[in-house]
PDB file of C-alpha atoms and ligand atoms in Angstrom:
ATOM      1  CA  MET I   1      13.301   5.779  28.146  1.00 52.00           C
ATOM      2  CA  PRO I   2      16.112   5.529  25.559  1.00 58.00           C
ATOM      3  CA  GLU I   3      17.144   8.811  23.923  1.00 58.00           C
ATOM      4  CA  ASP I   4      16.168   7.703  20.408  1.00 59.00           C
ATOM      5  CA  ALA I   5      12.625   7.002  21.649  1.00 56.00           C
ATOM      6  CA  ILE I   6      12.369  10.619  22.875  1.00 57.00           C
ATOM      7  CA  GLU I   7      13.503  11.816  19.472  1.00 59.00           C
ATOM      8  CA  GLU I   8      10.963   9.618  17.689  1.00 66.00           C
ATOM      9  CA  TYR I   9       8.059  10.753  19.898  1.00 67.00           C
ATOM     10  CA  PRO I  10       8.788  14.395  20.785  1.00 69.00           C
ATOM     11  CA  LEU I  11       7.059  15.769  23.871  1.00 77.00           C
ATOM     12  CA  VAL I  12       3.891  17.760  23.283  1.00 79.00           C
ATOM     13  CA  THR I  13       3.809  21.220  24.849  1.00 83.00           C
ATOM     14  CA  ASP I  14       0.973  23.711  25.353  1.00 81.00           C
ATOM     15  CA  ASP I  15       2.158  25.554  22.241  1.00 83.00           C
ATOM     16  CA  ASP I  16       1.372  22.490  20.123  1.00 86.00           C
ATOM     17  CA  ILE I  17      -2.252  22.346  21.261  1.00 92.00           C
ATOM     18  CA  ASP I  18      -5.110  24.314  19.755  1.00 94.00           C
ATOM     19  CA  PRO I  19      -8.153  23.793  22.017  1.00 93.00           C
ATOM     20  CA  THR I  20     -10.488  25.057  19.270  1.00 97.00           C
ATOM     21  CA  PHE I  21      -9.411  22.435  16.740  1.00 97.00           C
ATOM     22  CA  VAL I  22     -11.919  19.765  17.799  1.00 97.00           C
ATOM     23  CA  GLN I  23     -14.786  22.230  17.434  1.00 97.00           C
ATOM     24  CA  ARG I  24     -13.443  23.386  14.061  1.00 97.00           C
ATOM     25  CA  VAL I  25     -13.338  19.844  12.674  1.00 98.00           C
ATOM     26  CA  SER I  26     -16.661  18.888  14.297  1.00 98.00           C
ATOM     27  CA  ALA I  27     -18.305  21.876  12.604  1.00 98.00           C
ATOM     28  CA  THR I  28     -16.955  20.827   9.196  1.00 98.00           C
ATOM     29  CA  PRO I  29     -19.168  18.518   7.110  1.00 98.00           C
ATOM     30  CA  GLY I  30     -17.897  14.966   7.733  1.00 98.00           C
ATOM     31  CA  GLY I  31     -16.350  15.796  11.090  1.00 98.00           C
ATOM     32  CA  GLU I  32     -19.549  15.796  13.152  1.00 98.00           C
ATOM     33  CA  HIS I  33     -18.791  12.477  14.908  1.00 98.00           C
ATOM     34  CA  LEU I  34     -15.145  13.098  15.817  1.00 98.00           C
ATOM     35  CA  LEU I  35     -15.879  13.250  19.555  1.00 98.00           C
ATOM     36  CA  ASP I  36     -17.549   9.824  19.524  1.00 98.00           C
ATOM     37  CA  CYS I  37     -14.265   7.930  18.992  1.00 98.00           C
ATOM     38  CA  TYR I  38     -13.320   5.755  21.972  1.00 97.00           C
ATOM     39  CA  ALA I  39     -10.028   4.611  20.438  1.00 96.00           C
ATOM     40  CA  CYS I  40     -10.881   0.926  19.981  1.00 97.00           C
ATOM     41  CA  GLY I  41      -8.555   0.645  16.959  1.00 97.00           C
ATOM     42  CA  THR I  42     -11.022  -1.219  14.722  1.00 97.00           C
ATOM     43  CA  CYS I  43     -10.433   1.355  11.976  1.00 97.00           C
ATOM     44  CA  SER I  44      -6.654   0.884  11.993  1.00 97.00           C
ATOM     45  CA  ALA I  45      -6.975  -2.893  12.153  1.00 96.00           C
ATOM     46  CA  SER I  46      -9.332  -2.884   9.149  1.00 96.00           C
ATOM     47  CA  CYS I  47      -7.576  -0.353   6.943  1.00 97.00           C
ATOM     48  CA  PRO I  48      -6.065  -1.711   3.674  1.00 96.00           C
ATOM     49  CA  VAL I  49      -3.696   1.262   3.439  1.00 96.00           C
ATOM     50  CA  ARG I  50      -2.322   0.441   6.880  1.00 96.00           C
ATOM     51  CA  ALA I  51      -1.888  -3.163   5.722  1.00 95.00           C
ATOM     52  CA  ILE I  52       0.756  -1.970   3.255  1.00 95.00           C
ATOM     53  CA  ASP I  53       2.096   1.038   5.214  1.00 94.00           C
ATOM     54  CA  ASP I  54       2.081   0.645   8.978  1.00 90.00           C
ATOM     55  CA  GLU I  55       2.870   4.350   9.387  1.00 90.00           C
ATOM     56  CA  PHE I  56      -0.709   5.117   8.322  1.00 93.00           C
ATOM     57  CA  ASN I  57      -2.936   4.928  11.361  1.00 96.00           C
ATOM     58  CA  PRO I  58      -6.444   6.417  11.335  1.00 97.00           C
ATOM     59  CA  ARG I  59      -6.925   5.909  15.065  1.00 97.00           C
ATOM     60  CA  ARG I  60      -3.746   7.853  15.799  1.00 95.00           C
ATOM     61  CA  ILE I  61      -4.750  10.704  13.497  1.00 96.00           C
ATOM     62  CA  ILE I  62      -8.097  10.885  15.311  1.00 97.00           C
ATOM     63  CA  ARG I  63      -6.380  10.867  18.738  1.00 96.00           C
ATOM     64  CA  MET I  64      -4.087  13.691  17.645  1.00 96.00           C
ATOM     65  CA  ALA I  65      -7.103  15.692  16.477  1.00 97.00           C
ATOM     66  CA  LEU I  66      -8.883  15.079  19.782  1.00 97.00           C
ATOM     67  CA  LEU I  67      -5.792  16.306  21.637  1.00 95.00           C
ATOM     68  CA  GLY I  68      -5.876  19.527  19.597  1.00 96.00           C
ATOM     69  CA  LEU I  69      -2.647  18.852  17.686  1.00 96.00           C
ATOM     70  CA  LYS I  70      -3.878  20.985  14.827  1.00 96.00           C
ATOM     71  CA  ASP I  71      -0.628  21.608  12.941  1.00 94.00           C
ATOM     72  CA  GLU I  72       0.469  18.021  13.294  1.00 93.00           C
ATOM     73  CA  VAL I  73      -2.796  16.791  11.756  1.00 96.00           C
ATOM     74  CA  LEU I  74      -3.230  19.433   9.074  1.00 96.00           C
ATOM     75  CA  GLN I  75       0.363  19.328   7.839  1.00 94.00           C
ATOM     76  CA  SER I  76       0.426  15.551   7.759  1.00 93.00           C
ATOM     77  CA  ASP I  77       0.582  13.662   4.482  1.00 92.00           C
ATOM     78  CA  PHE I  78      -1.327  10.857   6.180  1.00 93.00           C
ATOM     79  CA  ILE I  79      -4.712  12.590   6.008  1.00 96.00           C
ATOM     80  CA  TRP I  80      -4.292  12.378   2.222  1.00 95.00           C
ATOM     81  CA  PHE I  81      -3.423   8.658   2.171  1.00 94.00           C
ATOM     82  CA  CYS I  82      -6.981   7.435   2.813  1.00 96.00           C
ATOM     83  CA  THR I  83      -8.411   5.832  -0.337  1.00 96.00           C
ATOM     84  CA  GLY I  84     -12.011   6.324   0.744  1.00 96.00           C
ATOM     85  CA  CYS I  85     -12.751   2.596   0.739  1.00 97.00           C
ATOM     86  CA  TYR I  86     -15.241   2.938   3.649  1.00 97.00           C
ATOM     87  CA  ILE I  87     -14.191  -0.344   5.347  1.00 97.00           C
ATOM     88  CA  CYS I  88     -13.378   1.434   8.626  1.00 97.00           C
ATOM     89  CA  GLN I  89     -16.556   3.458   8.415  1.00 96.00           C
ATOM     90  CA  GLU I  90     -18.682   0.325   8.093  1.00 97.00           C
ATOM     91  CA  ARG I  91     -16.939  -1.348  11.058  1.00 97.00           C
ATOM     92  CA  CYS I  92     -16.588   1.526  13.503  1.00 98.00           C
ATOM     93  CA  PRO I  93     -18.718   0.694  16.586  1.00 98.00           C
ATOM     94  CA  GLN I  94     -19.139   4.386  17.343  1.00 98.00           C
ATOM     95  CA  ASP I  95     -20.242   5.499  13.881  1.00 97.00           C
ATOM     96  CA  VAL I  96     -17.404   8.028  13.720  1.00 97.00           C
ATOM     97  CA  ARG I  97     -17.664   7.959   9.910  1.00 97.00           C
ATOM     98  CA  ILE I  98     -13.912   7.994   9.456  1.00 97.00           C
ATOM     99  CA  THR I  99     -13.907   8.214   5.658  1.00 97.00           C
ATOM    100  CA  GLU I 100     -15.936  11.403   5.834  1.00 98.00           C
ATOM    101  CA  LEU I 101     -13.795  12.609   8.749  1.00 98.00           C
ATOM    102  CA  MET I 102     -10.672  12.253   6.589  1.00 98.00           C
ATOM    103  CA  MET I 103     -12.378  14.473   4.001  1.00 97.00           C
ATOM    104  CA  ALA I 104     -13.118  17.003   6.741  1.00 98.00           C
ATOM    105  CA  PHE I 105      -9.431  17.001   7.770  1.00 98.00           C
ATOM    106  CA  ARG I 106      -8.440  17.565   4.132  1.00 97.00           C
ATOM    107  CA  ASN I 107     -10.904  20.408   3.712  1.00 96.00           C
ATOM    108  CA  VAL I 108      -9.728  22.147   6.894  1.00 97.00           C
ATOM    109  CA  ALA I 109      -6.090  21.573   5.870  1.00 97.00           C
ATOM    110  CA  THR I 110      -6.775  23.170   2.488  1.00 94.00           C
ATOM    111  CA  GLN I 111      -8.565  26.135   4.086  1.00 93.00           C
ATOM    112  CA  GLU I 112      -5.623  26.591   6.472  1.00 94.00           C
ATOM    113  CA  GLY I 113      -3.117  26.674   3.610  1.00 94.00           C
ATOM    114  CA  TYR I 114      -1.924  23.067   3.657  1.00 95.00           C
ATOM    115  CA  PRO I 115      -3.450  21.402   0.582  1.00 95.00           C
ATOM    116  CA  HIS I 116      -1.537  18.368  -0.622  1.00 94.00           C
ATOM    117  CA  PRO I 117       0.432  19.262  -3.815  1.00 92.00           C
ATOM    118  CA  THR I 118      -1.761  16.855  -5.787  1.00 92.00           C
ATOM    119  CA  VAL I 119      -4.773  19.128  -5.194  1.00 93.00           C
ATOM    120  CA  ALA I 120      -3.222  21.846  -7.393  1.00 93.00           C
ATOM    121  CA  ILE I 121      -2.483  19.269 -10.117  1.00 93.00           C
ATOM    122  CA  ILE I 122      -6.045  17.924 -10.001  1.00 93.00           C
ATOM    123  CA  ALA I 123      -7.491  21.468  -9.996  1.00 92.00           C
ATOM    124  CA  ASP I 124      -5.424  22.336 -13.063  1.00 92.00           C
ATOM    125  CA  THR I 125      -6.683  19.228 -14.899  1.00 91.00           C
ATOM    126  CA  VAL I 126     -10.266  20.110 -13.988  1.00 90.00           C
ATOM    127  CA  ALA I 127      -9.688  23.676 -15.209  1.00 89.00           C
ATOM    128  CA  LYS I 128      -8.383  22.402 -18.551  1.00 88.00           C
ATOM    129  CA  HIS I 129     -10.765  19.506 -19.180  1.00 87.00           C
ATOM    130  CA  GLY I 130     -13.740  19.947 -16.877  1.00 87.00           C
ATOM    131  CA  ILE I 131     -13.081  16.566 -15.197  1.00 87.00           C
ATOM    132  CA  ILE I 132     -10.144  14.957 -13.398  1.00 88.00           C
ATOM    133  CA  MET I 133      -8.728  13.301 -16.504  1.00 87.00           C
ATOM    134  CA  GLU I 134      -7.382  14.607 -19.756  1.00 87.00           C
ATOM    135  CA  ILE I 135      -9.797  14.533 -22.671  1.00 86.00           C
ATOM    136  CA  GLY I 136      -7.950  14.171 -25.953  1.00 88.00           C
ATOM    137  CA  GLU I 137      -8.508  12.810 -29.432  1.00 91.00           C
ATOM    138  CA  PHE I 138      -8.530   9.201 -28.214  1.00 93.00           C
ATOM    139  CA  GLU I 139     -11.243   9.828 -25.613  1.00 91.00           C
ATOM    140  CA  ASN I 140     -13.307  11.900 -28.040  1.00 92.00           C
ATOM    141  CA  GLU I 141     -13.163   9.166 -30.701  1.00 94.00           C
ATOM    142  CA  LYS I 142     -14.501   6.701 -28.140  1.00 94.00           C
ATOM    143  CA  ARG I 143     -17.259   9.164 -27.201  1.00 93.00           C
ATOM    144  CA  VAL I 144     -18.300   9.556 -30.836  1.00 95.00           C
ATOM    145  CA  LYS I 145     -18.327   5.764 -31.331  1.00 96.00           C
ATOM    146  CA  ALA I 146     -20.606   5.530 -28.294  1.00 96.00           C
ATOM    147  CA  GLY I 147     -22.967   8.095 -29.839  1.00 96.00           C
ATOM    148  CA  LEU I 148     -21.848  10.966 -27.608  1.00 94.00           C
ATOM    149  CA  PRO I 149     -20.710  14.385 -28.850  1.00 92.00           C
ATOM    150  CA  PRO I 150     -16.971  15.119 -28.532  1.00 90.00           C
ATOM    151  CA  ARG I 151     -16.081  17.160 -25.446  1.00 85.00           C
ATOM    152  CA  ASN I 152     -14.693  20.469 -26.521  1.00 82.00           C
ATOM    153  CA  VAL I 153     -15.659  22.990 -23.850  1.00 82.00           C
ATOM    154  CA  PRO I 154     -13.388  26.080 -23.882  1.00 85.00           C
ATOM    155  CA  GLU I 155     -10.916  26.127 -20.995  1.00 86.00           C
ATOM    156  CA  ASP I 156     -12.046  29.534 -19.731  1.00 88.00           C
ATOM    157  CA  VAL I 157     -15.502  28.067 -18.988  1.00 90.00           C
ATOM    158  CA  HIS I 158     -14.014  25.405 -16.684  1.00 89.00           C
ATOM    159  CA  ARG I 159     -11.589  27.878 -15.121  1.00 90.00           C
ATOM    160  CA  GLY I 160     -14.441  30.300 -14.438  1.00 92.00           C
ATOM    161  CA  ILE I 161     -16.459  27.586 -12.687  1.00 91.00           C
ATOM    162  CA  LEU I 162     -13.412  26.514 -10.652  1.00 90.00           C
ATOM    163  CA  GLU I 163     -12.675  30.123  -9.662  1.00 92.00           C
ATOM    164  CA  SER I 164     -16.276  30.578  -8.533  1.00 94.00           C
ATOM    165  CA  THR I 165     -15.744  27.811  -5.940  1.00 91.00           C
ATOM    166  CA  GLY I 166     -12.898  29.784  -4.315  1.00 91.00           C
ATOM    167  CA  LEU I 167     -10.456  26.880  -4.741  1.00 90.00           C
ATOM    168  CA  THR I 168      -8.186  28.785  -7.135  1.00 91.00           C
ATOM    169  CA  GLU I 169      -7.693  31.588  -4.579  1.00 92.00           C
ATOM    170  CA  THR I 170      -7.254  29.121  -1.715  1.00 93.00           C
ATOM    171  CA  LEU I 171      -4.535  27.245  -3.604  1.00 93.00           C
ATOM    172  CA  LYS I 172      -2.667  30.510  -4.279  1.00 92.00           C
ATOM    173  CA  LYS I 173      -2.350  30.959  -0.491  1.00 92.00           C
ATOM    174  CA  ALA I 174      -0.865  27.488   0.079  1.00 93.00           C
ATOM    175  CA  LYS I 175       1.994  27.488   2.601  1.00 91.00           C
ATOM    176  CA  PRO I 176       5.203  25.479   2.294  1.00 84.00           C
ATOM    177  CA  ARG I 177       4.707  21.939   3.565  1.00 77.00           C
ATOM    178  CA  PRO I 178       7.020  20.398   6.137  1.00 74.00           C
ATOM    179  CA  THR I 179       9.501  17.977   4.621  1.00 66.00           C
ATOM    180  CA  LYS I 180       9.137  15.305   7.284  1.00 54.00           C
ATOM    181  CA  ASP I 181       5.913  13.752   8.479  1.00 50.00           C
ATOM    182  CA  ALA I 182       5.735  13.492  12.247  1.00 46.00           C
ATOM    183  CA  ASP I 183       2.926  11.021  12.791  1.00 49.00           C
ATOM    184  CA  GLY I 184       2.592   7.299  12.277  1.00 45.00           C
ATOM    185  CA  GLY I 185       3.273   4.879  15.093  1.00 46.00           C
ATOM    186  CA  ASP I 186       1.476   1.962  16.669  1.00 44.00           C
ATOM    187  CA  ALA I 187      -2.280   1.455  16.556  1.00 45.00           C
TER     188      ALA I 187
HETATM  189  S1  SF4 G   1     -13.165   2.271  14.913  1.00 86.40           S
HETATM  190 FE1  SF4 G   1     -14.272   4.138  15.477  1.00 86.40          FE
HETATM  191  S2  SF4 G   1     -14.278   4.211  17.725  1.00 86.40           S
HETATM  192 FE2  SF4 G   1     -12.732   2.718  17.090  1.00 86.40          FE
HETATM  193  S3  SF4 G   1     -10.807   3.912  17.014  1.00 86.40           S
HETATM  194 FE3  SF4 G   1     -11.637   3.947  14.957  1.00 86.40          FE
HETATM  195  S4  SF4 G   1     -12.899   5.807  14.877  1.00 86.40           S
HETATM  196 FE4  SF4 G   1     -12.493   5.377  17.034  1.00 86.40          FE
HETATM  197  S1  SF4 G   2     -11.648   4.650   4.346  1.00 86.40           S
HETATM  198 FE1  SF4 G   2      -9.512   5.338   4.486  1.00 86.40          FE
HETATM  199  S2  SF4 G   2      -8.942   5.131   6.646  1.00 86.40           S
HETATM  200 FE2  SF4 G   2     -10.810   3.927   6.316  1.00 86.40          FE
HETATM  201  S3  SF4 G   2     -10.136   1.835   5.894  1.00 86.40           S
HETATM  202 FE3  SF4 G   2     -10.372   2.851   3.906  1.00 86.40          FE
HETATM  203  S4  SF4 G   2      -8.355   3.734   3.426  1.00 86.40           S
HETATM  204 FE4  SF4 G   2      -8.359   3.214   5.635  1.00 86.40          FE
END
């Protein structure tokens, strides 16, 4: 094997494997069907994100999870690339429910201190406006024209609701993310 190939696909050691990871994901809502994957590759072949970025590979992410490569999965940007289009989920012959599985990976990653930086930005917008978009004069004028009252809920109400979910505290404990993503590769 050429040396550059070894560098691209580093060897996995016992230290990289967490044997409890499969159970952890399987016990998370959305992850219940992880063990049913038989690696056919239909998900990767169907995925529109993979069509424009061949580094994104749902089958490979699932294989890594099944091998117990917890850090590699949870610190990966790829689990955040899924657009939630459900194409893979509709085509998977094993009903792995990949779209929901990706959400399970994201939730476990966030609990373990590896939320994607966009989560903090979205949480801040929700805290300020109550939804994931800014509500300003323009939006309120359109609401009034449509016969709706302008949205003007005080920020502390939204922040209080967000804090009650535990997300604010979880985001405070976020760990530094690795600068280089290690996964990708062939389907
Ligand atoms: S389509 Fe389903 S069974 Fe096939 S690799 Fe993807 S998740 Fe696994
Ligand atoms: S739901 Fe996500 S992983 Fe599945 S095809 Fe769509 S973008 Fe790809």
